[in-house]
Amino acid sequence: MEAIDEHFVQAVEAMAVEVMAAPERAAAGPPRAQLEALFTAQAESRHLDFAARYLQQQGAGFYTIGSAGHESNAALGLLSRTTDPALLHYRSGGFFAARANLDGTVDPVRETLRSLTASASDPISGGRHKVFGHHKLHVVPQTSTIASHLPRAVGLGFALGLARQLDRETPWPDDAVVLCSFGDASVNHSTATGALNAAAYLTHVHRSCPVLFVCEDNGIGISTRTPRGWVAAALRSRGLPYHHAHGHDPAELLSTAEEALALVRGSRGPAVLHLRTVRFMGHAGSDVEIAYRSAAAISADHARDPLLATARALVEGDHWTPAQVLERYEELRRTVRRVASEVSAERRLETREEVMAPLALRRRPPRRPPPPATEPGAPVTLAQAINATLADELETDDAVLVFGEDVAAKGGVYGVTRGLPGRFGAARVFDTLLDEQTVLGTALGAALAGFLPVPEIQYLAYLHNAEDQLRGEAASLGFFSAGQYANGMVVRVPGLAYQKGFGGHFHNDNSLTVLRDVPGLVVAVASHPQTAPALLRCCLDLARDEGRVCVFVEPIARYHTRDVFEGDGGWLAPYDASSRTSLGDVVVSGNGHDLLIVTFGNGVYMSLRVATALRAEGFACTVLDLAWVAPLPVEGLLQAAHGAAAVLVVDETRASGGVSEGIVAALADAGFPAPVARLTSADSFVPLGPAADTVLLGEGEILDAAHQLLRR
């Protein structure tokens, strides 16, 4: 920190000697006002990085990944509009300062310091995390550690174009540009590769996607050097319009940034700005850069200091004297120090309830009244019930979009979305690229633009290609924005096991573990056509009314089931467009107290068959369909278990990390006095063919376990 600061001061002082030696200087280059604004934002960002280091040493600051050397990104904040949505890299401090100054009502120094010190008054996260974000400035908070925000940026660009096509309003003007900044090392991540590919694909098929991708290239990812020429080759590889600028050349920087922005705004298509930067003060405060870079290499970067370059442009343009540069630099230092002292005394979050407030789930009736009850129609299967529910939602809410791999032309692999494109058009029911990160990124961006996305991940096992789009992006947005931003959506996921004649692991994945520990994520599992429509509507209401991210798991093996026992039609039900349920409501079948079977999904089918057999033997049984597996409906579980002589948990997922662990723990925590047993599938991948039965929980096992409990 001291070396960077000292070098800047000494270099500016040396300019005074240069001016004396060559007093005749012609004003040239960018306009004075533009350079002054650029310098102010860059210097604010630099001093904020210094403050982050000394605040940490004092125990008052908690984040030291800085923007020093990257301050050239301030040009984008200066030249873009404050109404252009921005999803920023964690080194885009210059951008944030420039945009705040352009707006004129937001103090970038105070707001950034509040974020650094985890102040409860931080206007974006409320003291939960250091992010660049501000609702008024249209800066959507991102952690952006591995370019995980790029799919969202593409989705938002696509959604802005779609909104224009459908004549829908969004929070942004019709000609808005999405700005998305990221680091050079992140170019190698699949999220960046997939996002750039998706943007190029949209251009190829003549769809709007006004996104300016800004790669801030400092040539190193923590300690790993980026090979010379690699970033340019990677950014050019998809054929997007490519712009390059050196961050330490203000004239080139400003003109190139202005050109790139104008191109995207006018063409409504994506482009890339490759911005060469340097990284000062290491990766973060804990990074000892001298351990992997030579002192000479570190010092050589000083010559490419963007702040110093802007100062030189001001002096050489005869706008400021070197003394005026230093006067402004020191004035900003004093301002940052003063505000840092003030902010350090502000209150921080103190209770668990305060921290978790944006994650809190509320059980309340939906805002939309149910439609009037109608005469029930012919009995339908689970697949048909879901199809009818989606059709009703598309009909009554023009914000709803249904999309995914093969959902339109084919109507889904299992026909669940068949007929929807013909009724509601290709703009609202459409096929996507075969890339789950792009599917979810499209949903993330569309939700920001005011749509209610219902993306489909074709199979549960395919979710793992993109699960961080749910964990790191979708579910965390409300937390990092203190509820100011939301991306409500319902992700449909056909999954679980027991398919006949078509199987193997990737089409019979039976693990929900990766979904159940994501804070704030709601996970529902459908089972029967009588209850599935209300369950899906509740998820949609949660997404619509509270901005919740919901996952709706659909057991493939039950899609087209018609009977519980051969010929009885027990797995059919008339479609009821008026049925409703609430988060946490469970489904109880029977009223016997000898045994309560707790289950969900395919387990409901098997357990109802077992309960019928037990009743024939004279035992009084109840089957509880949890319906919700995250958060678990503990209240409904305990109410159903009250008075039961025994509880059997039937869990089709795996033994380790399965749903039953939480169920048994909830019963134990509540002091449930009766015997409890659980059955699960094996900790195994699901093999192809009849061998699957060796690792999946079977009906015979359930009956045997029930007998053991009943005979205790």
XYZ file of C-alpha atoms in Angstrom:
712
model
C 0.000 0.000 0.000
C 2.714 2.421 0.982
C 4.731 1.695 -2.163
C 1.807 2.372 -4.491
C 0.900 5.554 -2.660
C 4.478 6.799 -2.581
C 5.058 6.048 -6.255
C 1.984 8.009 -7.277
C 2.948 11.066 -5.221
C 6.560 11.045 -6.422
C 5.556 10.570 -10.065
C 3.155 13.508 -9.927
C 5.780 15.660 -8.239
C 8.165 14.761 -11.061
C 5.612 16.069 -13.551
C 6.239 19.554 -12.180
C 9.844 19.297 -13.363
C 8.648 18.083 -16.767
C 6.239 21.020 -17.046
C 9.046 23.459 -16.208
C 11.231 21.872 -18.897
C 8.494 22.010 -21.548
C 6.098 24.822 -20.577
C 4.297 24.998 -23.916
C 1.528 22.385 -23.805
C -1.416 22.108 -26.158
C -4.726 21.049 -24.660
C -5.574 17.736 -26.301
C -7.199 14.442 -25.563
C -10.433 13.860 -23.642
C -12.428 16.851 -22.353
C -11.389 18.324 -19.030
C -14.652 17.548 -17.252
C -14.452 13.916 -18.321
C -10.887 13.537 -17.094
C -11.694 15.257 -13.802
C -14.632 12.929 -13.189
C -12.504 9.937 -14.128
C -9.706 10.975 -11.768
C -12.075 11.598 -8.872
C -13.697 8.188 -9.155
C -10.348 6.446 -9.566
C -8.789 8.254 -6.611
C -11.801 7.543 -4.414
C -11.513 3.865 -5.274
C -7.747 3.877 -4.580
C -8.113 5.484 -1.168
C -10.967 3.114 -0.323
C -8.592 0.228 -1.004
C -6.042 1.799 1.316
C -8.761 2.188 3.924
C -9.744 -1.463 3.606
C -6.196 -2.436 4.607
C -5.821 -0.158 7.614
C -9.364 -0.835 8.795
C -8.590 -4.542 8.801
C -5.453 -3.909 10.853
C -7.613 -2.016 13.358
C -10.150 -4.850 13.513
C -12.806 -2.599 11.995
C -12.740 -3.839 8.383
C -13.370 -7.310 7.041
C -12.639 -7.335 3.307
C -9.423 -6.509 1.484
C -9.850 -7.656 -2.107
C -9.356 -4.323 -3.804
C -9.635 -2.538 -7.121
C -6.190 -0.897 -7.090
C -4.800 -1.052 -10.619
C -8.250 -1.758 -12.056
C -9.558 1.794 -11.651
C -9.768 2.174 -15.431
C -13.172 0.481 -15.118
C -14.386 3.861 -13.859
C -14.665 4.857 -17.522
C -17.586 2.450 -17.904
C -19.305 3.901 -14.869
C -18.776 7.368 -16.253
C -19.952 6.694 -19.820
C -22.828 4.283 -19.209
C -26.173 5.492 -17.950
C -27.199 5.154 -14.336
C -30.233 3.233 -15.634
C -28.096 0.561 -17.299
C -28.155 -2.571 -15.108
C -24.650 -3.474 -13.978
C -23.382 -6.795 -12.623
C -19.902 -6.068 -11.373
C -16.653 -7.865 -10.700
C -15.284 -7.497 -7.191
C -12.505 -5.240 -8.526
C -14.901 -2.778 -10.173
C -14.665 -0.169 -7.425
C -13.854 2.580 -9.891
C -17.031 1.835 -11.823
C -19.145 2.017 -8.686
C -17.616 5.327 -7.616
C -18.065 6.841 -11.090
C -21.684 5.772 -11.353
C -22.511 7.057 -7.884
C -20.893 10.392 -8.694
C -22.773 10.528 -11.992
C -26.039 10.002 -10.133
C -25.132 12.708 -7.651
C -27.252 11.482 -4.743
C -25.200 8.489 -3.581
C -21.904 8.860 -1.719
C -19.620 6.069 -3.001
C -17.111 6.608 -0.207
C -19.570 6.185 2.634
C -21.501 3.353 1.014
C -18.380 1.352 0.138
C -16.932 1.836 3.622
C -20.183 0.648 5.162
C -19.891 -2.516 3.107
C -16.218 -3.006 4.051
C -16.973 -2.617 7.748
C -20.140 -4.776 7.719
C -22.228 -1.865 8.941
C -25.906 -2.601 9.417
C -26.473 0.668 7.552
C -24.872 -0.691 4.383
C -27.556 0.243 1.837
C -27.261 -2.918 -0.234
C -26.487 -5.944 1.953
C -27.355 -4.479 5.336
C -24.008 -5.625 6.712
C -24.118 -9.197 5.406
C -21.324 -9.117 2.836
C -18.978 -6.821 0.933
C -20.532 -6.410 -2.509
C -20.769 -3.655 -5.083
C -24.469 -3.003 -5.349
C -27.052 -0.276 -5.050
C -30.700 -0.447 -6.011
C -30.972 3.216 -6.952
C -27.860 2.956 -9.145
C -29.124 -0.254 -10.784
C -26.022 -2.109 -9.652
C -27.206 -5.643 -8.916
C -25.012 -7.166 -6.181
C -22.812 -10.080 -7.227
C -20.156 -12.087 -5.458
C -18.703 -12.813 -8.922
C -15.884 -14.981 -7.653
C -15.832 -17.364 -10.634
C -17.816 -15.469 -13.285
C -20.959 -17.101 -11.910
C -22.909 -13.923 -12.710
C -22.295 -14.098 -16.465
C -25.177 -16.503 -17.232
C -27.499 -14.122 -15.371
C -26.187 -11.201 -17.431
C -26.986 -13.046 -20.654
C -30.397 -13.968 -19.285
C -31.084 -10.350 -18.433
C -30.001 -9.175 -21.867
C -32.246 -11.776 -23.484
C -35.137 -10.833 -21.193
C -34.849 -7.137 -22.076
C -35.277 -8.063 -25.726
C -38.107 -10.452 -24.949
C -39.900 -7.784 -22.922
C -39.783 -5.424 -25.902
C -41.154 -8.187 -28.121
C -44.011 -8.867 -25.696
C -44.601 -5.175 -24.967
C -43.862 -5.631 -21.276
C -42.300 -3.051 -18.994
C -39.089 -3.776 -17.085
C -37.268 -1.753 -14.414
C -35.043 -0.338 -17.185
C -35.463 1.768 -20.337
C -36.033 0.021 -23.665
C -32.521 0.882 -24.855
C -30.724 -0.184 -21.658
C -27.403 -2.004 -21.857
C -26.403 -4.728 -19.410
C -22.844 -4.220 -18.164
C -21.045 -7.292 -16.873
C -17.454 -7.144 -15.638
C -15.226 -10.076 -14.714
C -11.573 -11.040 -14.369
C -9.232 -12.648 -16.881
C -8.774 -15.853 -14.866
C -12.561 -16.310 -14.821
C -12.584 -16.501 -18.623
C -11.553 -20.130 -18.194
C -14.539 -21.058 -16.064
C -17.452 -22.915 -17.605
C -19.880 -20.192 -16.559
C -17.977 -17.623 -18.623
C -17.512 -19.975 -21.552
C -21.171 -20.945 -21.513
C -22.380 -17.364 -21.195
C -20.263 -16.104 -24.079
C -21.438 -19.078 -26.126
C -25.076 -18.340 -25.293
C -24.648 -14.669 -26.211
C -23.101 -15.655 -29.535
C -25.907 -18.146 -30.120
C -28.532 -15.447 -29.570
C -26.738 -13.237 -32.067
C -26.655 -16.114 -34.558
C -30.411 -16.628 -34.317
C -31.075 -12.860 -34.449
C -32.307 -12.436 -30.881
C -31.581 -9.359 -28.798
C -28.992 -9.617 -26.041
C -27.595 -6.149 -25.277
C -24.743 -7.125 -22.949
C -21.312 -5.527 -22.813
C -18.904 -8.071 -21.341
C -15.988 -6.220 -19.741
C -12.995 -8.435 -19.059
C -10.660 -6.724 -16.604
C -7.409 -8.445 -17.511
C -4.570 -7.994 -15.030
C -2.757 -11.057 -16.328
C -2.860 -13.129 -13.156
C -5.364 -15.188 -11.185
C -4.208 -15.010 -7.571
C -0.749 -16.462 -8.321
C -1.322 -18.184 -11.670
C -0.169 -16.226 -14.691
C -2.494 -15.980 -17.677
C -0.571 -16.982 -20.832
C 0.129 -14.106 -23.198
C -2.576 -13.801 -25.840
C -4.872 -16.376 -24.251
C -7.567 -14.016 -22.992
C -7.847 -12.223 -26.325
C -8.087 -15.551 -28.135
C -10.746 -16.816 -25.744
C -12.808 -13.629 -25.947
C -12.619 -13.547 -29.744
C -13.428 -17.242 -30.148
C -17.226 -16.864 -30.326
C -17.142 -14.114 -32.929
C -18.644 -11.380 -30.767
C -17.616 -7.797 -31.577
C -14.302 -7.329 -29.775
C -12.840 -4.107 -28.406
C -9.503 -3.688 -26.686
C -8.219 -0.852 -24.531
C -5.265 -0.227 -22.244
C -6.392 0.995 -18.861
C -3.377 3.292 -18.526
C -4.241 5.223 -21.705
C -7.199 7.452 -20.788
C -7.832 8.687 -24.329
C -7.941 5.162 -25.759
C -9.881 3.911 -22.757
C -12.635 6.525 -22.961
C -13.061 6.421 -26.728
C -13.078 2.616 -26.878
C -15.517 2.281 -23.987
C -17.811 4.863 -25.577
C -17.647 3.030 -28.902
C -18.414 -0.345 -27.323
C -21.364 1.020 -25.370
C -22.784 2.740 -28.444
C -22.489 -0.462 -30.473
C -24.359 -2.574 -27.929
C -27.007 0.082 -27.332
C -27.640 0.571 -31.030
C -27.416 -3.015 -32.276
C -29.128 -4.625 -29.240
C -26.494 -7.324 -29.501
C -23.592 -8.375 -27.252
C -19.987 -7.220 -27.437
C -16.740 -7.664 -25.524
C -14.443 -4.993 -24.103
C -11.033 -6.427 -23.242
C -9.623 -3.986 -20.700
C -5.935 -4.394 -19.847
C -5.272 -3.589 -16.208
C -2.719 -4.230 -13.490
C -3.206 -5.562 -9.992
C -1.686 -3.657 -7.123
C -1.312 -4.870 -3.521
C -1.733 -8.546 -4.363
C -4.922 -10.547 -4.574
C -6.066 -9.516 -1.090
C -4.655 -8.380 2.226
C -3.573 -11.904 3.140
C -1.733 -12.432 -0.150
C 2.082 -12.144 0.030
C 2.701 -11.333 -3.619
C 6.483 -11.361 -3.311
C 6.252 -15.128 -2.712
C 5.433 -15.753 -6.373
C 6.379 -12.534 -8.212
C 9.714 -10.788 -8.310
C 10.121 -7.334 -6.835
C 11.118 -6.089 -10.281
C 7.917 -7.414 -11.849
C 5.780 -5.835 -9.143
C 7.543 -2.484 -9.517
C 7.266 -2.591 -13.306
C 3.474 -2.550 -13.009
C 3.671 0.933 -11.468
C 4.260 2.366 -14.907
C 0.793 1.195 -15.947
C -1.052 2.770 -13.021
C -4.403 3.992 -14.431
C -4.746 6.668 -11.755
C -1.316 8.055 -12.578
C -2.164 7.970 -16.286
C -5.294 10.060 -15.719
C -3.291 12.506 -13.623
C -0.773 12.808 -16.441
C -3.557 13.415 -18.963
C -4.915 16.235 -16.801
C -1.476 17.827 -16.569
C -0.500 17.312 -20.201
C -3.880 18.610 -21.313
C -3.131 21.779 -19.360
C -6.236 21.243 -17.211
C -4.553 20.842 -13.826
C -1.110 21.504 -12.462
C 0.715 18.687 -10.683
C 0.097 20.561 -7.446
C -3.641 20.549 -8.142
C -3.531 16.814 -8.812
C -1.884 16.177 -5.465
C -4.215 18.602 -3.727
C -7.238 16.676 -5.020
C -5.610 13.333 -4.213
C -4.900 14.351 -0.620
C -8.326 15.930 -0.220
C -9.916 12.603 -1.139
C -7.572 10.789 1.240
C -8.746 13.013 4.095
C -12.378 12.485 3.142
C -12.015 8.723 3.088
C -10.208 8.696 6.439
C -12.817 10.910 8.056
C -15.743 8.841 6.778
C -13.955 5.609 7.675
C -13.701 6.795 11.254
C -17.399 7.654 11.308
C -18.557 4.436 9.680
C -16.400 2.244 11.920
C -18.559 3.281 14.860
C -21.824 2.238 13.207
C -23.818 -0.696 14.490
C -23.338 -4.148 12.971
C -25.794 -7.006 12.825
C -26.073 -8.550 16.276
C -28.597 -11.368 16.222
C -29.220 -14.483 14.204
C -32.685 -13.182 13.358
C -31.244 -9.972 11.903
C -28.737 -11.828 9.753
C -31.300 -14.297 8.455
C -34.161 -11.836 7.934
C -33.934 -11.932 4.106
C -34.153 -15.736 4.230
C -37.193 -15.907 6.479
C -40.080 -17.871 5.009
C -43.589 -16.771 5.810
C -46.639 -19.006 5.743
C -49.391 -16.865 4.341
C -52.160 -17.198 1.784
C -51.363 -16.173 -1.798
C -52.207 -12.656 -2.884
C -54.176 -13.856 -5.883
C -57.603 -15.261 -5.018
C -58.298 -18.725 -6.405
C -60.540 -18.921 -9.453
C -64.120 -19.990 -8.894
C -64.553 -23.720 -8.491
C -65.491 -25.557 -11.650
C -66.950 -28.941 -12.320
C -64.112 -31.467 -12.200
C -63.197 -32.933 -15.538
C -62.055 -36.371 -16.519
C -59.416 -38.000 -14.328
C -55.854 -37.124 -15.366
C -52.371 -38.443 -14.747
C -49.657 -36.596 -12.856
C -48.102 -35.423 -16.140
C -51.448 -34.145 -17.371
C -52.170 -32.404 -14.066
C -48.863 -30.529 -14.212
C -49.499 -29.624 -17.856
C -52.944 -28.245 -17.010
C -51.546 -26.226 -14.109
C -48.852 -24.683 -16.287
C -51.478 -23.849 -18.902
C -53.646 -22.114 -16.319
C -50.701 -20.074 -15.061
C -49.662 -19.085 -18.572
C -53.249 -18.072 -19.268
C -53.763 -15.960 -16.151
C -50.307 -14.395 -15.712
C -48.543 -13.014 -18.764
C -45.275 -12.837 -16.796
C -44.953 -16.644 -16.763
C -42.346 -18.181 -19.081
C -41.823 -21.928 -19.523
C -38.529 -23.013 -21.073
C -35.759 -25.584 -21.059
C -34.257 -28.328 -23.153
C -36.887 -29.901 -25.451
C -39.872 -28.377 -23.650
C -41.353 -26.683 -26.733
C -41.082 -28.582 -30.027
C -41.078 -31.987 -28.341
C -43.304 -31.016 -25.431
C -40.794 -32.381 -22.955
C -39.193 -35.808 -22.897
C -42.297 -37.150 -21.146
C -44.878 -34.901 -22.789
C -45.458 -32.745 -19.715
C -45.349 -29.462 -21.667
C -47.018 -30.807 -24.808
C -49.337 -28.328 -26.499
C -48.226 -25.287 -24.507
C -46.226 -23.574 -27.301
C -49.196 -23.790 -29.662
C -51.485 -22.166 -27.122
C -49.183 -19.493 -25.735
C -46.618 -18.855 -28.437
C -42.925 -19.451 -28.958
C -42.006 -16.297 -27.053
C -43.372 -17.677 -23.766
C -42.755 -21.420 -24.150
C -39.418 -22.079 -25.794
C -36.483 -24.426 -26.138
C -33.041 -23.416 -24.877
C -29.494 -24.467 -25.522
C -28.521 -27.823 -24.070
C -26.648 -26.185 -21.211
C -28.119 -26.189 -17.735
C -26.111 -23.134 -16.676
C -27.672 -21.211 -19.545
C -31.141 -22.507 -18.653
C -30.835 -21.240 -15.088
C -28.994 -18.086 -16.135
C -31.891 -17.272 -18.444
C -34.227 -17.650 -15.470
C -32.025 -15.493 -13.245
C -32.002 -12.653 -15.731
C -35.655 -12.987 -16.723
C -36.724 -12.804 -13.081
C -34.824 -9.535 -12.621
C -36.688 -8.160 -15.642
C -40.065 -8.907 -14.058
C -40.891 -12.263 -15.587
C -41.893 -15.358 -13.611
C -39.629 -18.019 -15.106
C -40.437 -21.720 -14.927
C -37.271 -23.353 -16.286
C -36.978 -27.100 -16.594
C -33.817 -29.059 -15.824
C -34.448 -32.123 -17.928
C -33.246 -34.654 -15.349
C -32.288 -34.323 -11.700
C -28.760 -35.594 -12.406
C -28.257 -32.792 -14.933
C -28.747 -30.187 -12.221
C -25.241 -30.837 -10.929
C -23.841 -29.180 -14.068
C -25.355 -25.920 -12.864
C -26.212 -26.168 -9.194
C -24.136 -23.100 -8.283
C -26.543 -20.995 -10.337
C -29.084 -21.892 -7.654
C -26.779 -21.973 -4.632
C -24.418 -19.091 -5.365
C -26.639 -16.838 -7.472
C -30.390 -17.401 -7.244
C -30.764 -18.231 -3.559
C -28.201 -15.686 -2.370
C -29.483 -12.580 -4.186
C -32.036 -11.630 -1.541
C -29.470 -12.204 1.208
C -26.803 -10.007 -0.412
C -29.321 -7.278 -1.236
C -31.260 -7.328 2.053
C -34.352 -8.274 0.062
C -34.120 -5.325 -2.347
C -33.569 -7.628 -5.297
C -35.318 -10.933 -5.903
C -35.320 -13.539 -8.627
C -38.437 -15.568 -7.955
C -38.689 -18.670 -10.088
C -39.920 -22.247 -10.054
C -37.377 -24.729 -11.383
C -39.102 -27.882 -12.590
C -36.899 -30.951 -12.179
C -38.094 -34.343 -13.422
C -36.219 -36.891 -11.368
C -36.023 -39.642 -8.788
C -35.909 -43.314 -9.663
C -38.108 -46.353 -10.453
C -38.488 -45.815 -14.194
C -39.168 -49.078 -15.974
C -37.395 -49.907 -19.211
C -35.366 -46.694 -19.262
C -32.861 -46.040 -16.588
C -29.315 -45.786 -15.455
C -27.958 -43.202 -13.102
C -28.476 -40.081 -15.194
C -32.170 -40.756 -15.679
C -32.872 -42.205 -12.218
C -30.886 -39.983 -9.872
C -32.441 -40.258 -6.412
C -30.466 -37.704 -4.384
C -31.923 -34.366 -3.248
C -29.089 -33.552 -0.849
C -27.543 -30.782 -2.923
C -30.831 -28.864 -2.825
C -31.750 -29.274 0.819
C -28.942 -27.282 2.450
C -29.228 -24.115 0.341
C -30.467 -21.332 2.644
C -33.841 -19.989 1.571
C -34.384 -22.482 -1.231
C -37.836 -24.086 -1.230
C -38.027 -27.679 -2.484
C -41.330 -29.420 -3.143
C -41.815 -32.991 -4.374
C -44.976 -33.874 -6.262
C -46.570 -37.280 -5.925
C -50.241 -37.575 -6.923
C -52.299 -35.734 -9.594
C -54.820 -34.694 -6.952
C -52.273 -32.746 -4.891
C -49.628 -31.738 -7.443
C -51.529 -28.786 -8.998
C -51.976 -27.026 -5.656
C -48.355 -27.713 -4.755
C -47.106 -26.227 -8.035
C -49.407 -23.206 -7.659
C -48.061 -22.594 -4.174
C -44.497 -22.599 -5.510
C -45.522 -20.139 -8.209
C -47.208 -17.910 -5.639
C -44.090 -17.974 -3.461
C -41.996 -16.962 -6.454
C -44.487 -14.320 -7.537
C -45.336 -12.809 -4.160
C -42.091 -13.202 -2.204
C -39.455 -13.618 -4.907
C -38.702 -17.122 -3.631
C -36.586 -19.590 -5.563
C -38.470 -22.877 -5.613
C -37.554 -26.278 -6.990
C -40.472 -28.485 -7.993
C -39.342 -32.107 -8.231
C -41.506 -34.365 -10.384
C -41.184 -38.154 -9.954
C -40.798 -39.401 -13.515
C -41.935 -42.919 -12.646
C -45.339 -41.571 -11.613
C -45.927 -39.275 -14.610
C -48.153 -41.736 -16.445
C -49.172 -44.078 -13.625
C -52.919 -44.733 -13.578
C -53.463 -47.354 -10.882
C -52.436 -48.031 -7.301
C -53.640 -51.564 -7.803
C -54.285 -52.910 -11.258
C -57.388 -51.424 -12.821
C -58.443 -49.237 -9.879
C -57.553 -45.834 -11.383
C -56.165 -44.889 -7.988
C -53.344 -42.754 -9.411
C -55.695 -40.595 -11.463
C -57.646 -37.561 -10.252
C -59.930 -34.928 -11.790
C -58.050 -31.702 -12.426
C -59.119 -28.959 -10.040
C -58.108 -25.473 -11.196
C -59.140 -23.943 -7.880
C -57.140 -26.155 -5.510
C -54.674 -24.349 -3.253
C -52.202 -25.216 -0.519
C -49.647 -23.337 1.576
C -45.983 -23.782 2.325
C -45.697 -26.376 5.077
C -49.054 -28.047 4.459
C -48.850 -31.826 4.345
C -51.145 -34.469 2.865
C -52.577 -37.062 5.235
C -54.163 -40.297 4.032
C -55.967 -42.351 6.670
C -56.452 -41.806 10.379
C -54.979 -44.883 12.034
C -52.720 -44.614 15.069
C -50.973 -47.985 14.979
C -48.417 -46.741 12.475
C -47.610 -43.455 10.737
C -45.667 -43.808 7.503
C -43.865 -40.561 6.609
C -42.793 -40.268 2.995
C -42.833 -38.228 -0.236
C -42.588 -38.689 -4.022
C -42.503 -42.303 -5.153
C -42.617 -43.315 -1.512
C -46.247 -42.171 -1.361
C -47.207 -44.693 -4.033
C -45.382 -47.557 -2.335
C -46.551 -46.588 1.148
C -50.219 -46.406 0.157
C -49.948 -49.927 -1.239
C -48.293 -51.128 1.977
C -50.894 -49.345 4.120
C -53.662 -51.140 2.246
C -52.003 -54.486 2.961
C -51.584 -53.619 6.639
C -55.203 -52.548 6.986
C -56.218 -55.909 5.564
C -54.263 -57.448 8.435
C -56.165 -55.322 10.942
C -53.649 -52.555 11.545
C -54.743 -48.902 11.520
C -52.266 -46.913 9.434
C -51.814 -43.344 8.241
C -49.624 -42.223 5.338
C -48.160 -38.719 5.499
C -46.981 -37.126 2.241
C -44.578 -34.404 3.328
C -44.822 -32.638 -0.071
C -42.105 -30.193 1.101
C -38.569 -31.450 1.729
C -36.966 -28.016 2.241
C -37.791 -26.559 4.575
C -39.223 -29.663 6.190
C -42.851 -29.209 7.353
C -41.972 -29.970 10.962
C -45.227 -28.631 12.376
C -47.327 -30.812 10.083
C -45.081 -33.789 10.773
C -45.447 -33.473 14.535
C -49.196 -32.977 14.336
C -49.549 -36.130 12.250
C -47.235 -38.072 14.566
C -49.162 -37.096 17.691
C -50.722 -40.211 19.133
C -49.040 -42.603 16.693
C -47.743 -45.807 18.277
C -44.812 -45.880 15.850
C -43.374 -43.947 12.910
C -41.768 -45.418 9.811
C -39.901 -43.002 7.567
C -39.872 -44.164 3.948
C -37.182 -42.266 2.066
C -36.421 -43.159 -1.541
C -33.232 -41.056 -1.496
C -29.880 -42.317 -0.270
C -29.050 -43.274 3.300
C -26.305 -40.674 3.670
C -27.576 -37.121 3.435
C -31.088 -38.260 2.626
C -34.325 -36.550 3.575
C -35.014 -39.060 6.343
C -32.103 -37.773 8.413
C -33.889 -34.466 8.878
C -37.220 -36.147 9.586
C -35.828 -38.408 12.292
C -33.888 -35.501 13.785
C -37.048 -33.384 13.920
C -38.902 -36.134 15.762
C -36.006 -36.593 18.186
C -35.689 -32.863 18.808
C -39.389 -32.739 19.656
C -39.019 -35.618 22.123
C -41.292 -37.964 20.166
C -41.832 -40.867 22.589
C -42.693 -43.773 20.289
C -40.427 -46.038 18.206
C -39.073 -44.550 14.975
C -37.434 -46.401 12.094
C -36.279 -45.275 8.686
C -35.803 -46.970 5.356
C -33.717 -45.555 2.508
C -32.155 -46.517 -0.756
C -28.509 -47.550 -0.751
C -25.576 -45.157 -1.000
C -25.106 -46.111 -4.622
C -25.539 -44.822 -8.122
C -28.538 -46.393 -9.800
C -27.476 -49.089 -12.273
C -29.157 -49.964 -15.552
C -31.873 -52.598 -15.802
C -33.143 -54.988 -13.121
C -30.025 -54.426 -11.005
C -31.546 -51.082 -9.987
C -33.885 -52.971 -7.666
C -30.911 -54.087 -5.584
C -30.074 -50.537 -4.481
C -33.478 -48.853 -4.465
C -35.875 -49.000 -1.565
C -38.571 -51.565 -2.344
C -42.159 -52.126 -1.327
C -41.317 -55.428 0.328
C -38.791 -53.739 2.602
C -41.413 -51.231 3.675
C -43.889 -53.945 4.557
C -41.270 -55.915 6.498
C -40.161 -52.843 8.458
C -43.767 -51.973 9.232
C -44.348 -55.459 10.621
C -41.285 -55.165 12.840
C -42.499 -51.885 14.291
C -46.050 -53.129 14.786
C -44.863 -56.228 16.628
C -42.682 -54.383 19.144
